[in-house]
Each structure stands twice: as structure tokens, then as C-alpha cells.
Coordinates of C-alpha atoms in Angstrom, one line a residue:
Chain A
M1 CA 45.7 24.8 -35.0
A2 CA 49.2 24.1 -33.3
Q3 CA 49.2 20.8 -35.7
F4 CA 52.8 19.8 -35.4
K5 CA 52.9 20.2 -31.6
A6 CA 52.0 18.4 -28.8
P7 CA 48.7 20.9 -26.4
A8 CA 50.4 21.8 -23.8
R9 CA 47.4 20.8 -21.8
K10 CA 45.7 17.4 -22.1
V11 CA 42.2 18.2 -23.9
V12 CA 38.3 17.2 -22.2
L13 CA 35.8 17.4 -24.4
V14 CA 32.6 18.8 -22.2
V15 CA 28.8 17.3 -23.3
E16 CA 26.5 19.3 -22.3
D17 CA 23.3 21.0 -24.0
E18 CA 22.4 23.3 -21.6
P19 CA 24.6 27.0 -22.1
I20 CA 24.8 28.2 -18.7
L21 CA 25.7 24.6 -17.1
R22 CA 28.4 23.7 -20.2
M23 CA 29.8 27.2 -19.3
M24 CA 30.3 25.8 -15.9
A25 CA 32.1 22.6 -17.0
I26 CA 34.5 24.3 -19.2
D27 CA 35.4 26.4 -16.7
L28 CA 35.5 23.9 -14.3
V29 CA 38.5 22.2 -16.8
E30 CA 40.2 24.9 -17.4
D31 CA 40.8 25.5 -14.0
A32 CA 41.4 21.9 -13.1
G33 CA 44.2 22.8 -16.3
F34 CA 43.3 21.1 -19.0
E35 CA 41.9 22.2 -22.2
A36 CA 38.1 22.1 -22.7
V37 CA 36.6 20.7 -26.1
E38 CA 32.2 21.5 -25.8
A39 CA 29.8 20.3 -27.5
R40 CA 26.0 20.4 -27.7
S41 CA 24.8 16.9 -27.3
A42 CA 26.3 13.6 -28.0
D43 CA 26.4 13.3 -32.1
E44 CA 28.2 16.5 -31.9
A45 CA 30.7 14.5 -29.7
V46 CA 31.3 12.0 -31.5
E47 CA 31.8 14.2 -34.9
I48 CA 34.8 15.5 -33.0
L49 CA 35.9 12.6 -31.7
E50 CA 36.5 11.6 -35.4
V51 CA 38.6 14.2 -36.0
R52 CA 40.7 14.7 -32.8
T53 CA 43.0 12.1 -31.7
D54 CA 44.2 14.3 -28.6
I55 CA 40.4 14.0 -26.2
R56 CA 41.8 12.3 -22.6
I57 CA 38.4 12.2 -21.1
V58 CA 35.2 13.1 -22.4
F59 CA 33.0 14.3 -19.4
T60 CA 29.4 14.4 -20.8
D61 CA 25.3 15.3 -19.4
V62 CA 22.7 12.2 -19.9
D63 CA 20.1 13.9 -21.3
M64 CA 20.2 15.8 -24.5
P65 CA 18.8 16.5 -27.4
G66 CA 20.0 14.2 -30.6
S67 CA 19.7 10.4 -31.7
M68 CA 21.8 9.8 -28.7
D69 CA 21.7 10.0 -25.0
G70 CA 25.2 10.5 -22.6
L71 CA 25.4 7.2 -21.5
M72 CA 24.3 5.8 -25.5
L73 CA 27.4 8.8 -25.9
A74 CA 29.5 6.9 -23.2
A75 CA 28.6 3.2 -24.7
A76 CA 30.1 4.0 -28.0
I77 CA 33.2 5.7 -26.6
R78 CA 33.9 2.3 -24.4
D79 CA 33.6 0.9 -28.4
R80 CA 35.7 2.9 -30.9
W81 CA 37.7 4.8 -27.9
P82 CA 38.7 2.3 -25.0
P83 CA 41.2 4.5 -23.4
I84 CA 39.7 7.8 -23.4
E85 CA 38.3 8.0 -19.3
I86 CA 34.6 9.3 -18.7
I87 CA 32.8 11.3 -16.7
I88 CA 28.5 11.1 -16.3
T89 CA 26.1 13.5 -15.2
S90 CA 22.4 13.8 -14.4
G91 CA 19.6 15.4 -12.7
H92 CA 18.1 11.9 -12.6
R93 CA 18.1 11.0 -8.6
S94 CA 19.7 7.9 -10.1
V95 CA 21.0 6.4 -13.3
N96 CA 20.6 2.2 -14.0
E97 CA 23.8 0.4 -12.6
S98 CA 24.7 -1.4 -15.9
M99 CA 23.9 1.2 -18.2
I100 CA 27.3 2.7 -17.1
P101 CA 30.4 2.0 -18.6
A102 CA 33.0 0.3 -16.7
N103 CA 35.7 2.8 -16.1
T104 CA 33.2 5.2 -15.7
E105 CA 32.7 7.8 -12.8
F106 CA 28.9 8.7 -12.2
F107 CA 27.5 12.8 -10.1
S108 CA 24.0 13.7 -9.8
K109 CA 23.7 16.9 -10.4
P110 CA 23.7 19.2 -9.0
Y111 CA 27.6 18.1 -9.0
D112 CA 30.4 19.0 -6.3
T113 CA 33.3 20.6 -8.0
V114 CA 35.4 19.9 -5.9
K115 CA 34.9 16.0 -6.3
V116 CA 35.1 16.2 -9.8
T117 CA 38.0 18.7 -10.3
R118 CA 39.8 16.3 -8.0
V119 CA 38.6 12.8 -9.9
L120 CA 39.4 14.6 -13.6
Q121 CA 42.7 15.3 -12.2
R122 CA 43.6 12.2 -11.3
M123 CA 42.6 11.1 -14.1
G124 CA 44.6 13.1 -16.5
A125 CA 47.1 11.6 -14.4
H126 CA 48.0 9.1 -16.1
Chain B
M1 CA -61.2 -10.3 10.3
S2 CA -58.0 -8.3 9.6
E3 CA -57.2 -8.1 5.8
S4 CA -53.6 -7.9 6.5
V5 CA -51.1 -8.6 9.5
S6 CA -49.8 -5.2 11.0
N7 CA -46.8 -4.6 10.6
P8 CA -43.6 -3.2 12.8
P9 CA -41.1 -1.3 11.2
G10 CA -38.8 -4.0 9.4
R11 CA -40.3 -7.2 9.8
L12 CA -41.1 -7.4 6.8
R13 CA -37.9 -7.2 5.4
E14 CA -36.3 -9.1 7.8
I15 CA -38.4 -11.8 6.6
R16 CA -37.8 -11.3 2.9
L17 CA -33.6 -11.4 3.5
S18 CA -33.9 -14.3 5.9
G19 CA -34.7 -16.1 2.7
L20 CA -37.3 -18.3 4.6
L21 CA -40.1 -17.6 2.1
D22 CA -37.5 -18.8 -0.5
R23 CA -36.7 -21.7 0.8
P24 CA -39.8 -24.1 0.6
G25 CA -39.6 -28.1 2.3
S26 CA -36.2 -28.1 4.4
E27 CA -35.8 -31.0 5.2
Q28 CA -35.7 -30.3 9.0
F29 CA -38.5 -28.8 8.8
Q30 CA -40.7 -31.5 7.3
L31 CA -39.2 -33.7 10.0
L32 CA -40.5 -31.0 13.4
T33 CA -43.8 -30.9 11.5
E34 CA -43.6 -34.7 11.4
H35 CA -42.8 -34.5 15.3
V36 CA -45.3 -32.1 15.8
R37 CA -48.0 -34.3 14.6
I38 CA -46.4 -37.6 16.1
S39 CA -46.6 -36.2 19.8
L40 CA -49.5 -34.1 19.6
G41 CA -51.4 -36.5 18.4
V42 CA -52.8 -34.4 15.3
P43 CA -53.5 -34.6 11.9
V44 CA -51.7 -31.3 10.6
A45 CA -48.6 -29.2 11.4
I46 CA -47.2 -26.6 9.9
I47 CA -44.6 -23.8 10.2
S48 CA -45.9 -21.1 8.8
V49 CA -44.2 -17.8 7.7
V50 CA -46.5 -14.5 7.4
D51 CA -45.8 -12.8 4.4
E52 CA -47.4 -9.0 3.2
N53 CA -50.4 -10.8 1.4
R54 CA -49.7 -14.8 2.2
Q55 CA -48.5 -16.9 4.7
V56 CA -45.5 -19.7 3.3
F57 CA -45.2 -22.8 4.5
A58 CA -41.5 -23.1 5.5
G59 CA -42.4 -26.9 6.5
H60 CA -45.9 -28.8 6.8
C61 CA -46.8 -32.2 7.3
G62 CA -51.1 -33.5 6.8
L63 CA -52.3 -30.8 4.3
P64 CA -54.5 -31.1 2.2
E65 CA -54.5 -30.2 -2.2
P66 CA -54.0 -28.0 -3.5
W67 CA -52.4 -26.7 -0.4
A68 CA -49.7 -29.4 0.3
S69 CA -47.9 -28.8 -3.4
R70 CA -48.5 -25.1 -3.3
G71 CA -47.1 -24.6 -0.2
E72 CA -48.8 -21.5 0.8
T73 CA -52.1 -20.1 1.7
P74 CA -53.8 -16.0 1.0
L75 CA -54.2 -15.0 4.2
T76 CA -57.6 -15.2 4.1
H77 CA -56.9 -18.7 5.3
S78 CA -54.7 -18.1 8.0
F79 CA -55.4 -18.2 12.0
C80 CA -51.3 -17.8 11.9
Q81 CA -51.2 -14.1 10.8
H82 CA -53.2 -13.9 14.8
V83 CA -50.3 -14.9 16.7
V84 CA -47.7 -12.7 14.7
E85 CA -50.4 -9.8 15.3
N86 CA -50.4 -10.6 19.0
A87 CA -47.2 -12.3 19.8
E88 CA -48.6 -14.7 21.8
P89 CA -49.6 -18.2 21.5
L90 CA -53.5 -18.9 20.1
I91 CA -55.3 -21.4 21.4
V92 CA -58.3 -22.3 19.6
S93 CA -60.8 -25.5 20.5
D94 CA -63.5 -24.9 18.6
A95 CA -62.9 -22.3 15.6
N96 CA -66.4 -22.8 14.3
V97 CA -68.1 -20.6 17.9
H98 CA -63.8 -18.9 17.8
E99 CA -65.1 -15.0 17.4
L100 CA -61.0 -13.9 16.1
V101 CA -61.5 -17.1 13.6
M102 CA -64.6 -18.2 12.6
R103 CA -65.2 -16.4 9.3
N104 CA -61.6 -18.2 8.5
H105 CA -62.2 -19.5 5.3
A106 CA -59.0 -22.0 6.5
I107 CA -61.7 -23.3 8.2
A108 CA -64.6 -24.9 5.5
D109 CA -60.9 -25.1 2.9
L110 CA -58.6 -26.3 5.0
G111 CA -60.9 -28.7 7.4
V112 CA -59.7 -26.6 10.4
V113 CA -61.6 -27.4 13.7
A114 CA -59.0 -26.8 16.8
Y115 CA -55.5 -24.7 16.5
L116 CA -53.2 -24.6 19.2
G117 CA -50.0 -22.2 17.4
V118 CA -47.3 -20.8 19.5
P119 CA -45.0 -17.5 17.5
I120 CA -41.3 -18.1 15.8
A121 CA -39.2 -15.0 15.3
L122 CA -36.1 -14.6 13.2
P123 CA -32.7 -13.9 15.4
T124 CA -33.6 -10.6 15.3
G125 CA -36.3 -10.3 17.4
E126 CA -39.0 -9.8 14.7
L127 CA -41.5 -12.7 14.2
A128 CA -41.6 -14.6 11.0
G129 CA -45.1 -16.6 11.8
A130 CA -46.5 -18.9 13.9
L131 CA -45.7 -23.8 14.2
A132 CA -49.0 -25.0 14.2
A133 CA -50.8 -28.1 15.3
I134 CA -54.1 -28.2 13.5
D135 CA -57.1 -31.2 14.7
T136 CA -59.9 -31.3 11.9
V137 CA -62.1 -32.1 15.1
Q138 CA -62.4 -30.3 18.3
R139 CA -60.4 -30.7 20.3
E140 CA -59.0 -29.3 24.0
W141 CA -55.8 -28.5 23.9
S142 CA -53.7 -29.4 27.5
E143 CA -50.4 -27.4 28.8
R144 CA -48.9 -30.1 27.9
D145 CA -49.6 -29.7 24.0
L146 CA -48.6 -26.1 24.5
R147 CA -45.6 -26.7 26.3
S148 CA -44.4 -29.4 23.9
L149 CA -45.2 -27.1 21.2
E150 CA -43.6 -23.8 22.5
T151 CA -39.9 -26.5 22.8
L152 CA -40.4 -27.2 19.1
A153 CA -40.4 -23.7 18.1
K154 CA -37.0 -22.9 19.9
I155 CA -36.0 -25.7 17.9
V156 CA -37.5 -23.9 14.9
E157 CA -35.9 -21.2 15.6
R158 CA -32.6 -21.8 16.2
E159 CA -32.8 -24.4 12.6
I160 CA -34.4 -20.9 11.0
S161 CA -30.5 -18.6 12.7
V162 CA -28.6 -21.1 11.4
G163 CA -30.0 -21.1 8.0
V164 CA -30.0 -17.2 8.0
S165 CA -26.2 -16.8 9.0
E166 CA -25.8 -19.6 6.2
L167 CA -27.2 -17.5 4.3
K168 CA -25.7 -13.9 4.7
Y169 CA -22.3 -15.7 4.6
R170 CA -23.2 -17.7 1.1
T171 CA -24.5 -13.7 0.1
L172 CA -21.4 -11.8 1.0
Y173 CA -19.7 -14.6 -0.6
E174 CA -21.5 -15.0 -4.0
D175 CA -21.9 -11.0 -3.8
M176 CA -18.9 -9.4 -2.6
Q177 CA -17.1 -7.2 -4.8
E178 CA -13.6 -9.2 -3.8
G179 CA -12.5 -12.8 -5.4
Y180 CA -12.9 -15.7 -3.3
Y181 CA -10.6 -18.8 -3.6
V182 CA -9.9 -22.0 -2.3
A183 CA -7.1 -24.6 -3.1
G184 CA -5.8 -27.4 -2.0
A185 CA -1.9 -27.7 -1.9
V186 CA 0.0 -30.0 -4.5
R187 CA 3.5 -31.5 -2.8
D188 CA 6.7 -33.5 -4.3
E189 CA 7.7 -36.7 -2.3
G190 CA 9.6 -34.6 -1.1
G191 CA 6.6 -32.7 0.6
N192 CA 7.6 -29.3 -1.1
L193 CA 4.8 -27.2 -2.0
V194 CA 4.7 -28.0 -6.4
D195 CA 1.1 -26.0 -6.6
I196 CA -2.1 -26.0 -6.6
R197 CA -5.6 -26.9 -6.8
F198 CA -8.8 -24.6 -6.9
E199 CA -11.4 -25.9 -4.7
D200 CA -13.6 -23.4 -5.1
I201 CA -13.9 -19.8 -6.6
N202 CA -16.8 -16.7 -5.6
P203 CA -18.7 -14.8 -9.1
A204 CA -16.2 -11.7 -8.1
F205 CA -13.6 -14.1 -8.8
E206 CA -14.5 -15.2 -12.5
R207 CA -15.7 -11.4 -12.7
L208 CA -11.9 -10.5 -11.9
T209 CA -9.8 -12.6 -13.5
G210 CA -12.2 -13.4 -16.7
L211 CA -12.2 -17.7 -15.8
S212 CA -15.4 -19.4 -15.3
K213 CA -16.0 -21.4 -12.4
Q214 CA -16.1 -24.1 -14.8
A215 CA -12.7 -23.7 -16.1
V216 CA -10.8 -22.9 -12.5
V217 CA -12.2 -25.3 -9.6
G218 CA -10.1 -28.4 -10.0
T219 CA -7.9 -27.2 -11.8
C220 CA -4.1 -26.5 -11.1
L221 CA -2.7 -22.9 -10.5
S222 CA 0.3 -24.4 -13.5
D223 CA -2.1 -24.7 -16.0
L224 CA -4.3 -22.6 -15.2
V225 CA -1.6 -19.3 -15.2
P226 CA 1.5 -20.8 -15.7
T227 CA 3.1 -17.3 -15.5
A228 CA 1.8 -17.0 -11.5
M229 CA 3.9 -19.7 -10.4
E230 CA 7.2 -18.3 -9.4
D231 CA 5.9 -15.4 -7.9
M232 CA 2.6 -17.1 -6.0
I233 CA 3.9 -20.4 -5.0
P234 CA 6.3 -19.0 -2.1
A235 CA 3.5 -16.9 -1.0
Y236 CA 1.3 -19.7 -0.6
E237 CA 3.8 -22.1 0.8
R238 CA 4.6 -19.5 3.7
V239 CA 1.4 -19.1 4.5
L240 CA 1.0 -23.1 5.3
T241 CA 4.1 -23.3 6.4
S242 CA 3.6 -20.3 9.4
G243 CA 0.1 -20.4 9.4
H244 CA 0.1 -16.6 9.3
S245 CA -1.9 -14.8 6.8
L246 CA 0.0 -12.7 4.4
L247 CA -1.1 -9.8 2.4
H248 CA 1.1 -10.9 -1.4
S249 CA 0.4 -8.3 -4.7
N250 CA 1.2 -9.8 -7.7
K251 CA 1.7 -8.7 -11.4
E252 CA -0.1 -11.0 -13.5
R253 CA 2.0 -11.3 -17.1
T254 CA -1.1 -13.2 -18.7
L255 CA -4.2 -11.4 -17.4
G256 CA -2.4 -8.0 -17.5
R257 CA -3.4 -7.1 -14.0
W258 CA -2.1 -6.2 -10.8
Y259 CA -3.6 -7.9 -7.9
E260 CA -3.7 -8.8 -3.8
N261 CA -3.7 -11.6 -2.6
R262 CA -5.3 -12.0 0.9
I263 CA -4.0 -15.7 1.5
R264 CA -4.2 -17.4 4.7
K265 CA -4.2 -20.9 6.1
L266 CA -7.2 -23.1 6.2
D267 CA -7.3 -26.2 7.6
G268 CA -5.6 -29.8 5.9
D269 CA -3.5 -28.4 3.9
R270 CA -5.2 -25.8 2.2
L271 CA -5.8 -22.1 1.7
A272 CA -8.1 -19.8 0.9
S273 CA -7.8 -16.0 -0.2
L274 CA -9.4 -13.0 -1.4
L275 CA -8.5 -11.6 -4.5
T276 CA -8.9 -7.6 -5.2
D277 CA -7.8 -6.3 -8.6
I278 CA -5.2 -3.5 -7.6
T279 CA -4.6 -2.4 -11.5
D280 CA -5.8 1.0 -11.3
R281 CA -4.1 2.0 -7.7
K282 CA -0.9 0.6 -9.0
T283 CA -1.2 2.7 -12.4
A284 CA -1.8 5.8 -10.7
E285 CA 1.2 5.0 -7.6
E286 CA 3.3 4.3 -10.9
R287 CA 1.8 7.6 -12.6
Q288 CA 2.9 9.6 -9.5
D289 CA 6.6 7.7 -8.7
L290 CA 7.0 9.1 -12.4
L291 CA 5.6 13.1 -12.2
N292 CA 8.0 12.5 -8.9
N293 CA 10.9 11.6 -10.9
E294 CA 10.2 14.0 -13.5
M295 CA 9.8 16.5 -10.8
S296 CA 13.4 15.6 -9.1
H297 CA 15.1 15.9 -12.3
R298 CA 13.7 19.3 -13.1
L299 CA 14.3 20.5 -9.4
K300 CA 17.9 19.0 -9.7
N301 CA 18.4 20.8 -13.2
T302 CA 17.2 23.9 -11.3
F303 CA 20.1 23.5 -8.6
A304 CA 22.4 22.8 -11.2
M305 CA 21.7 26.1 -13.3
I306 CA 21.7 27.9 -9.4
Q307 CA 25.3 26.8 -9.1
A308 CA 25.8 27.2 -12.7
I309 CA 24.7 31.1 -12.4
A310 CA 26.5 31.7 -9.3
S311 CA 30.1 30.5 -10.4
Q312 CA 29.8 32.5 -13.4
T313 CA 29.4 35.4 -11.4
L314 CA 31.3 35.1 -8.3
R315 CA 33.9 34.1 -11.1
P316 CA 35.7 37.5 -9.7
V317 CA 35.2 36.7 -6.4
E318 CA 39.1 36.7 -5.2
D319 CA 38.4 34.8 -1.8
R320 CA 37.1 31.2 -2.6
Q321 CA 36.1 30.4 0.5
Y322 CA 32.9 32.1 0.8
V323 CA 32.3 30.8 -3.1
E324 CA 32.6 27.1 -1.8
A325 CA 30.7 27.9 1.3
F326 CA 28.0 28.6 -0.9
E327 CA 27.4 26.5 -3.5
K328 CA 28.1 23.5 -0.4
R329 CA 24.8 24.8 1.5
L330 CA 23.7 24.4 -1.7
H331 CA 24.4 21.0 -2.6
T332 CA 23.0 19.9 1.0
L333 CA 19.9 21.5 0.6
S334 CA 19.8 19.2 -2.8
G335 CA 20.9 16.3 -0.7
A336 CA 18.0 17.5 1.2
H337 CA 15.4 17.4 -1.5
D338 CA 16.4 14.3 -2.6
I339 CA 15.7 12.5 0.4
L340 CA 12.6 14.2 0.6
L341 CA 11.5 13.0 -3.0
R342 CA 12.6 9.5 -2.3
Q343 CA 9.0 9.2 0.1
N344 CA 7.5 11.3 -2.3
W345 CA 8.0 14.5 0.1
H346 CA 6.2 13.4 2.9
S347 CA 9.2 12.8 4.9
A348 CA 13.0 11.8 5.6
S349 CA 14.3 10.0 8.5
L350 CA 16.6 11.8 10.3
G351 CA 19.5 9.2 10.0
A352 CA 19.6 9.6 6.2
V353 CA 19.5 13.2 6.6
I354 CA 22.7 13.7 8.8
S355 CA 24.2 10.9 6.7
A356 CA 23.3 13.2 3.6
S357 CA 24.7 16.3 4.7
M358 CA 28.0 14.6 6.2
E359 CA 29.0 13.8 2.7
T360 CA 30.3 16.2 1.9
T361 CA 32.9 16.0 4.5
G362 CA 34.4 12.5 2.6
M363 CA 34.9 12.1 5.7
Q364 CA 32.0 8.9 6.5
A365 CA 34.6 6.7 8.3
R366 CA 35.5 9.2 11.3
L367 CA 31.4 9.8 12.2
T368 CA 30.0 7.5 14.5
L369 CA 25.7 7.4 14.4
S370 CA 23.3 6.5 16.5
G371 CA 19.7 7.1 17.3
T372 CA 16.0 5.8 16.9
D373 CA 14.1 5.9 13.7
V374 CA 12.8 10.0 13.7
E375 CA 11.6 10.6 10.2
L376 CA 10.7 14.2 10.0
G377 CA 8.6 16.7 7.8
P378 CA 9.7 18.2 5.0
R379 CA 11.2 21.6 7.0
A380 CA 12.3 20.3 9.7
A381 CA 14.7 18.0 6.9
L382 CA 15.6 21.3 5.1
S383 CA 17.0 23.0 8.0
T384 CA 18.5 19.9 10.4
S385 CA 20.5 19.3 6.9
L386 CA 22.4 23.1 6.5
L387 CA 22.1 22.8 10.9
V388 CA 24.2 19.4 10.4
H389 CA 26.6 20.8 7.2
E390 CA 27.2 23.4 9.0
L391 CA 28.4 21.6 12.3
A392 CA 30.2 19.2 9.3
T393 CA 32.1 22.6 7.9
N394 CA 33.0 23.9 11.3
A395 CA 34.7 20.7 12.4
V396 CA 36.9 19.7 8.8
K397 CA 38.0 23.3 9.2
Y398 CA 38.7 23.6 13.0
G399 CA 37.3 20.7 14.8
A400 CA 37.8 17.4 15.3
L401 CA 37.8 17.1 11.1
S402 CA 41.3 19.1 11.1
N403 CA 43.4 16.6 11.9
D404 CA 44.2 13.2 10.7
D405 CA 42.5 11.1 14.0
G406 CA 40.3 13.4 15.3
I407 CA 36.5 11.7 15.4
V408 CA 32.8 13.0 15.7
D409 CA 29.7 11.2 17.8
I410 CA 26.2 11.7 16.4
R411 CA 23.9 10.4 18.9
W412 CA 20.3 11.7 19.4
S413 CA 16.7 10.0 20.9
T414 CA 13.6 10.9 21.8
N415 CA 12.3 11.6 25.1
G416 CA 8.3 12.2 25.2
D417 CA 7.8 14.9 22.7
D418 CA 11.1 15.9 23.1
L419 CA 14.3 14.5 21.0
S420 CA 17.6 15.5 22.0
L421 CA 20.7 15.6 19.3
I422 CA 24.3 15.4 20.8
W423 CA 27.3 16.0 18.8
T424 CA 30.0 15.5 19.7
E425 CA 34.2 15.9 18.8
R426 CA 36.9 14.4 20.3
D427 CA 40.5 14.1 20.1
G428 CA 40.8 17.4 17.6
P429 CA 43.0 19.8 18.4
V430 CA 43.0 21.5 21.1
V431 CA 39.6 23.9 21.1
V432 CA 39.7 27.8 21.2
Q433 CA 35.8 29.5 21.2
P434 CA 35.7 31.1 17.5
T435 CA 34.4 34.7 17.1
A436 CA 33.4 34.9 14.2
K437 CA 29.4 34.9 14.2
G438 CA 28.7 34.7 10.2
F439 CA 26.3 33.0 8.5
G440 CA 27.1 29.8 9.1
S441 CA 27.1 30.0 13.0
K442 CA 23.5 31.6 12.9
L443 CA 22.6 28.6 10.9
I444 CA 23.9 26.4 14.1
R445 CA 21.9 28.6 16.6
M446 CA 18.9 28.2 14.7
G447 CA 18.2 24.6 15.4
L448 CA 16.8 22.1 14.3
V449 CA 13.5 23.8 13.4
G450 CA 14.6 27.8 13.1
T451 CA 13.2 28.0 16.8
G452 CA 16.9 27.6 18.4
N453 CA 17.2 25.6 21.7
V454 CA 20.5 25.3 21.0
L455 CA 23.5 24.9 23.9
L456 CA 26.8 25.1 22.6
S457 CA 29.3 23.6 24.6
Y458 CA 33.4 24.3 24.0
E459 CA 35.2 22.2 26.1
P460 CA 39.1 21.6 25.8
T461 CA 38.6 18.2 24.7
G462 CA 36.6 19.1 22.0
F463 CA 33.5 20.9 20.8
S464 CA 29.9 19.8 21.5
A465 CA 26.5 20.4 20.6
T466 CA 23.4 19.7 22.5
V467 CA 20.2 20.8 20.4
T468 CA 16.5 20.1 21.5
A469 CA 13.4 20.3 19.8
S470 CA 10.0 18.7 19.8
L471 CA 9.4 15.7 17.5
K472 CA 5.8 17.6 16.9
Q473 CA 7.4 20.9 15.4
L474 CA 9.9 18.1 13.5
Q475 CA 7.1 16.1 11.6
V476 CA 5.3 19.8 10.6
E477 CA 4.4 18.9 6.8

């Protein structure tokens, strides 16, 4: 690992339990010019966030197995790693607005890859 | 002598329903028999109701004991049965020599000698019995006696009909499945409704709420079910203020049930309401909603999977515009499903379908939508969304949405069974009729319901499309 060299690309953590959807999300993130790191659950995402300090954006699904779902993950990130930007996506028609932390983007599934790319790039720009 | 009265079908049933057999000693009937006694100058007057094997006195005056206390006699003692049987007055001057009644026990046991009886009918037309004047000595009845008795019989009939209708409503009130309550308004000094006080409830109300009549009547809602106050008081106030009836559902937390109140205003700042327990219906609706949500969720995940498979499969494709076109059509379809699921897959409003289909353009500010409310069936909702999406895509690529200030106007109207939708583009670049005959243009030419009826116009000032379809076809389930 290039520990002593800052990564050339900003890092996005993709959290999605469904492999095919995760694959697509990783491609989307990489095509948008980021480095993708993957997690299959919110718990795994927290483990990664605890050791990697270079993650700028978390792109997460809501419904996942494990001790917490994507909304709880988002809340935990706001609490423990406030600078990290969050994108949430879900197959539910509507997610209770009050459950979504501030400064978080929500996309209903299937999401518009062009719009998600645009948001990723905006978040990565600062 | 006949053993029993011949009964036209339904007569006995109507008598029993009338309640006349269960209400001995109505004061009104008592007074009427008293009046017969005085005006005809006889010692005995009766209003008899002729049942299957007995006659019951709805009113009587001057009868000897034990008949007076019993209030009825067997038919062996009844002259009145003949009035019912023949459906005409019975005039007997001397029972001892009258063929029809000479062997009747009333002669010996009740001392009947002269008898004048006229029929009494129920509101339904069946004969209930007779109003009769009785003398213990021989008597020639005059025409005036008969007329007088017949007039009084009309009053008896009127009285019976009032009683029957009262009974009908009381029975309805007592037996109905719906709870019913009457309550008076309780207002503060400023005249604001602050509470209601119960005046009357029916047995069904007790059953539905588990509250006894004793506990409810005279008690205020705030003491009885404080948790219902916040929800119910504004509803009562609306009814009392407007005078209009109101259907109001509320979930009563204390009782843990859903109720539907059909509230209406009564006179004197009072109200009445029908109360139905709709917990089962609500539970079923909630279950249905849950099911729809779950179905929607799965459907959207499936769309997401199709999107992911396509994106992985088509990754090597160099010309990305086709991949993007596919993804956007998939989105449009998913959006239309969303709208349909909001209304349990029955229908979707045309305006909502158009808005959703235009969303991918991200240029909602440059659109104007106008038209009456039209509901589309599931099939038309899906095909319409694809059509609108293609028109929007073309507008973004070549039409009014391809420059900085072009606009799109979408309006629709109905005329009888016809719906016509007009898409007009303005202030875009100069229009050129396209040559390509791709899938997009095929989708457009299919029209709203797949039957065509699309008119495309490539005027230099702007592209326009007029699409028509029958409402009937648009609303096919």
C-alpha cells in the first residue's frame, strides 16, 4: 500500500449487500473519477471507516442485513466522521425525511447514474 | 261458530310487528273507549286486536272482571273476530237471536246482548281488530251510532299508525348494528366548543365501545374518553357551525379501535352520530398498504438489478448514447410504476405521469403543464410515460430544450370520450424534420395507448405533436 503517498484519486466507500448492484455502483464511482472501496454491510463499512482515514464520500444502500441499516450508518457517520459526505439510495418509495441526516443526498432506486455522477463530482470538488 | 278467524297471509305477522299485542292499556285508547261509552250511551266499549286464538284489548272501558284485569279473552268470547273476518261492521241488536253469535260465550260470561263493531286497520291495510260498543240489554243501533263509531275508529287507526312508526324507529334504534349517540354541546364563556355531554346512546354503542349506558349518559366526553378530545371536538364544532353532516374516522387510543362517526347537527346546539367500528377494515387497508409497499420495494429493486445487469453487460459498448437511452427508458417505466403503486395499481393521474416522465430532463422550469384531471389505467400510464419521455428526449437533443431559452407547453383536454394532448415547442433552434426511424420515433408513433393517432408537425417555429385517444381505452384496467 502506498502509505506515504497521498492517493491520486479521492476515495468513495460503496456500501451495498447485493453484489450486482454493488458492481454497478463501483463502476459508476470509478467512471466518475474516484477510487472505490466496497463494503457488504453497514457494520463492515464502520470497520473500514475506523481504519481508513482517506474516505471522503460514503455511497450507501438502506436495506442491508446486519446490526444496522444504511440510515443508521449515515447517522453514525454524521456523529463520528462529520466531514464525510453521504449519498443514500433505497428501493423504498420514500424514506422518512427525518431519518436522513443533514447534508445527505437521497436517490430512489433505480437511480439515474448521470445524476448520481453529478452529485459525486460536486461532493468531490471540495 | 268458527274456531278461529281466517287470516289472510301476513295479517298475524303484521299485528305482532305492530306491537299492539304487547302494549296493553295505552292511555289514548283508554280515553277513546271512554268516549265511545259516553257518546253512544253504552256501558262497555272495547278496542280489540284479534290474534290467532284470542282477542287482546288495546283499550277497554266497563268490562266485568276477570276480563278487565286480564285484558284479553279467548276467541270463544269474541264478536270482534267476525268484524275482521267479514271486513265490515257487525250490528247485533240481540245476540240471543242473532245467527252468527247466538252461541258465543261472551253472552253468558260478559253479559253481551247488543253489539256494534267496526273494523280497525293497520297502516299496512291488514285488519287488526274492531272498535266496539257493547250493551247488556237489547238495543237498536242507529245510523248515527254507526257513523260515530266509524269516525272514532279512524282516530284509533291514526293512533295505531303513530305507534307503529314510533315502534319501528325505536326497534331500529335498539336493534341496529351501528352505535348511535345524541350529545349536547358544552361551550366556554367565549362560545367555543370545549366538550360534549352524552344524552342518549343505543345498545350497539355500548357493545362497540364497551361503555355502559349508565356510565355514558350525562357524562362528558372529556371524562369518558379524554384521548378522543383532540380529534373529535374540532369535527363536532365543524358540524355544529356549518350544519353539514360529516363522516369522520378516528383511531381511539384508549379503546384501541378505529371508529367511523357520521355526525349531524340536531336542534338546540346538539348533535347525533352513527358510530361504526371499522377496525377490521382499517387493519385490512393497513395490511394492503404494507403489501403494496413491499411489492413496490421489490419491483424497484428488480428495476435496479436490470439496470445493473444492463450496465455491466453493455460496458464494452463504445457508443454510450444507446446505453444511456436504455437506462432512461427504464427509469421512465420505473417512475410510472411508482405513480401507479401510489394508488394501489388502479390508476395514475395524467399530470403526475407527464411530470414524472419529464423529470429526467431536469428542465422542469421550462415546461408548462395544463389540463383537467384525467385518470389513466395501468397500461395507458406505462405507454404514456414512454411516449412523453421520448418527446422530452428529442426536445433535449434537437428541440426547444436543446438551447438556453426554448420552452415546452403541454396541454390536454377532453371532449366526450376523446382526450387530446398537445405538445408544443417554442423558441428552440430551427426545426429540421428528422430522418432517423429509431425505436424512439416508433414509441412516439404508437401514441398514448399503442393505437397511433399521433400528428407530428415540424413547423420552423417549433415542433408540435397532437396525440388523441379514447378515454375508455386510457382507463382500461
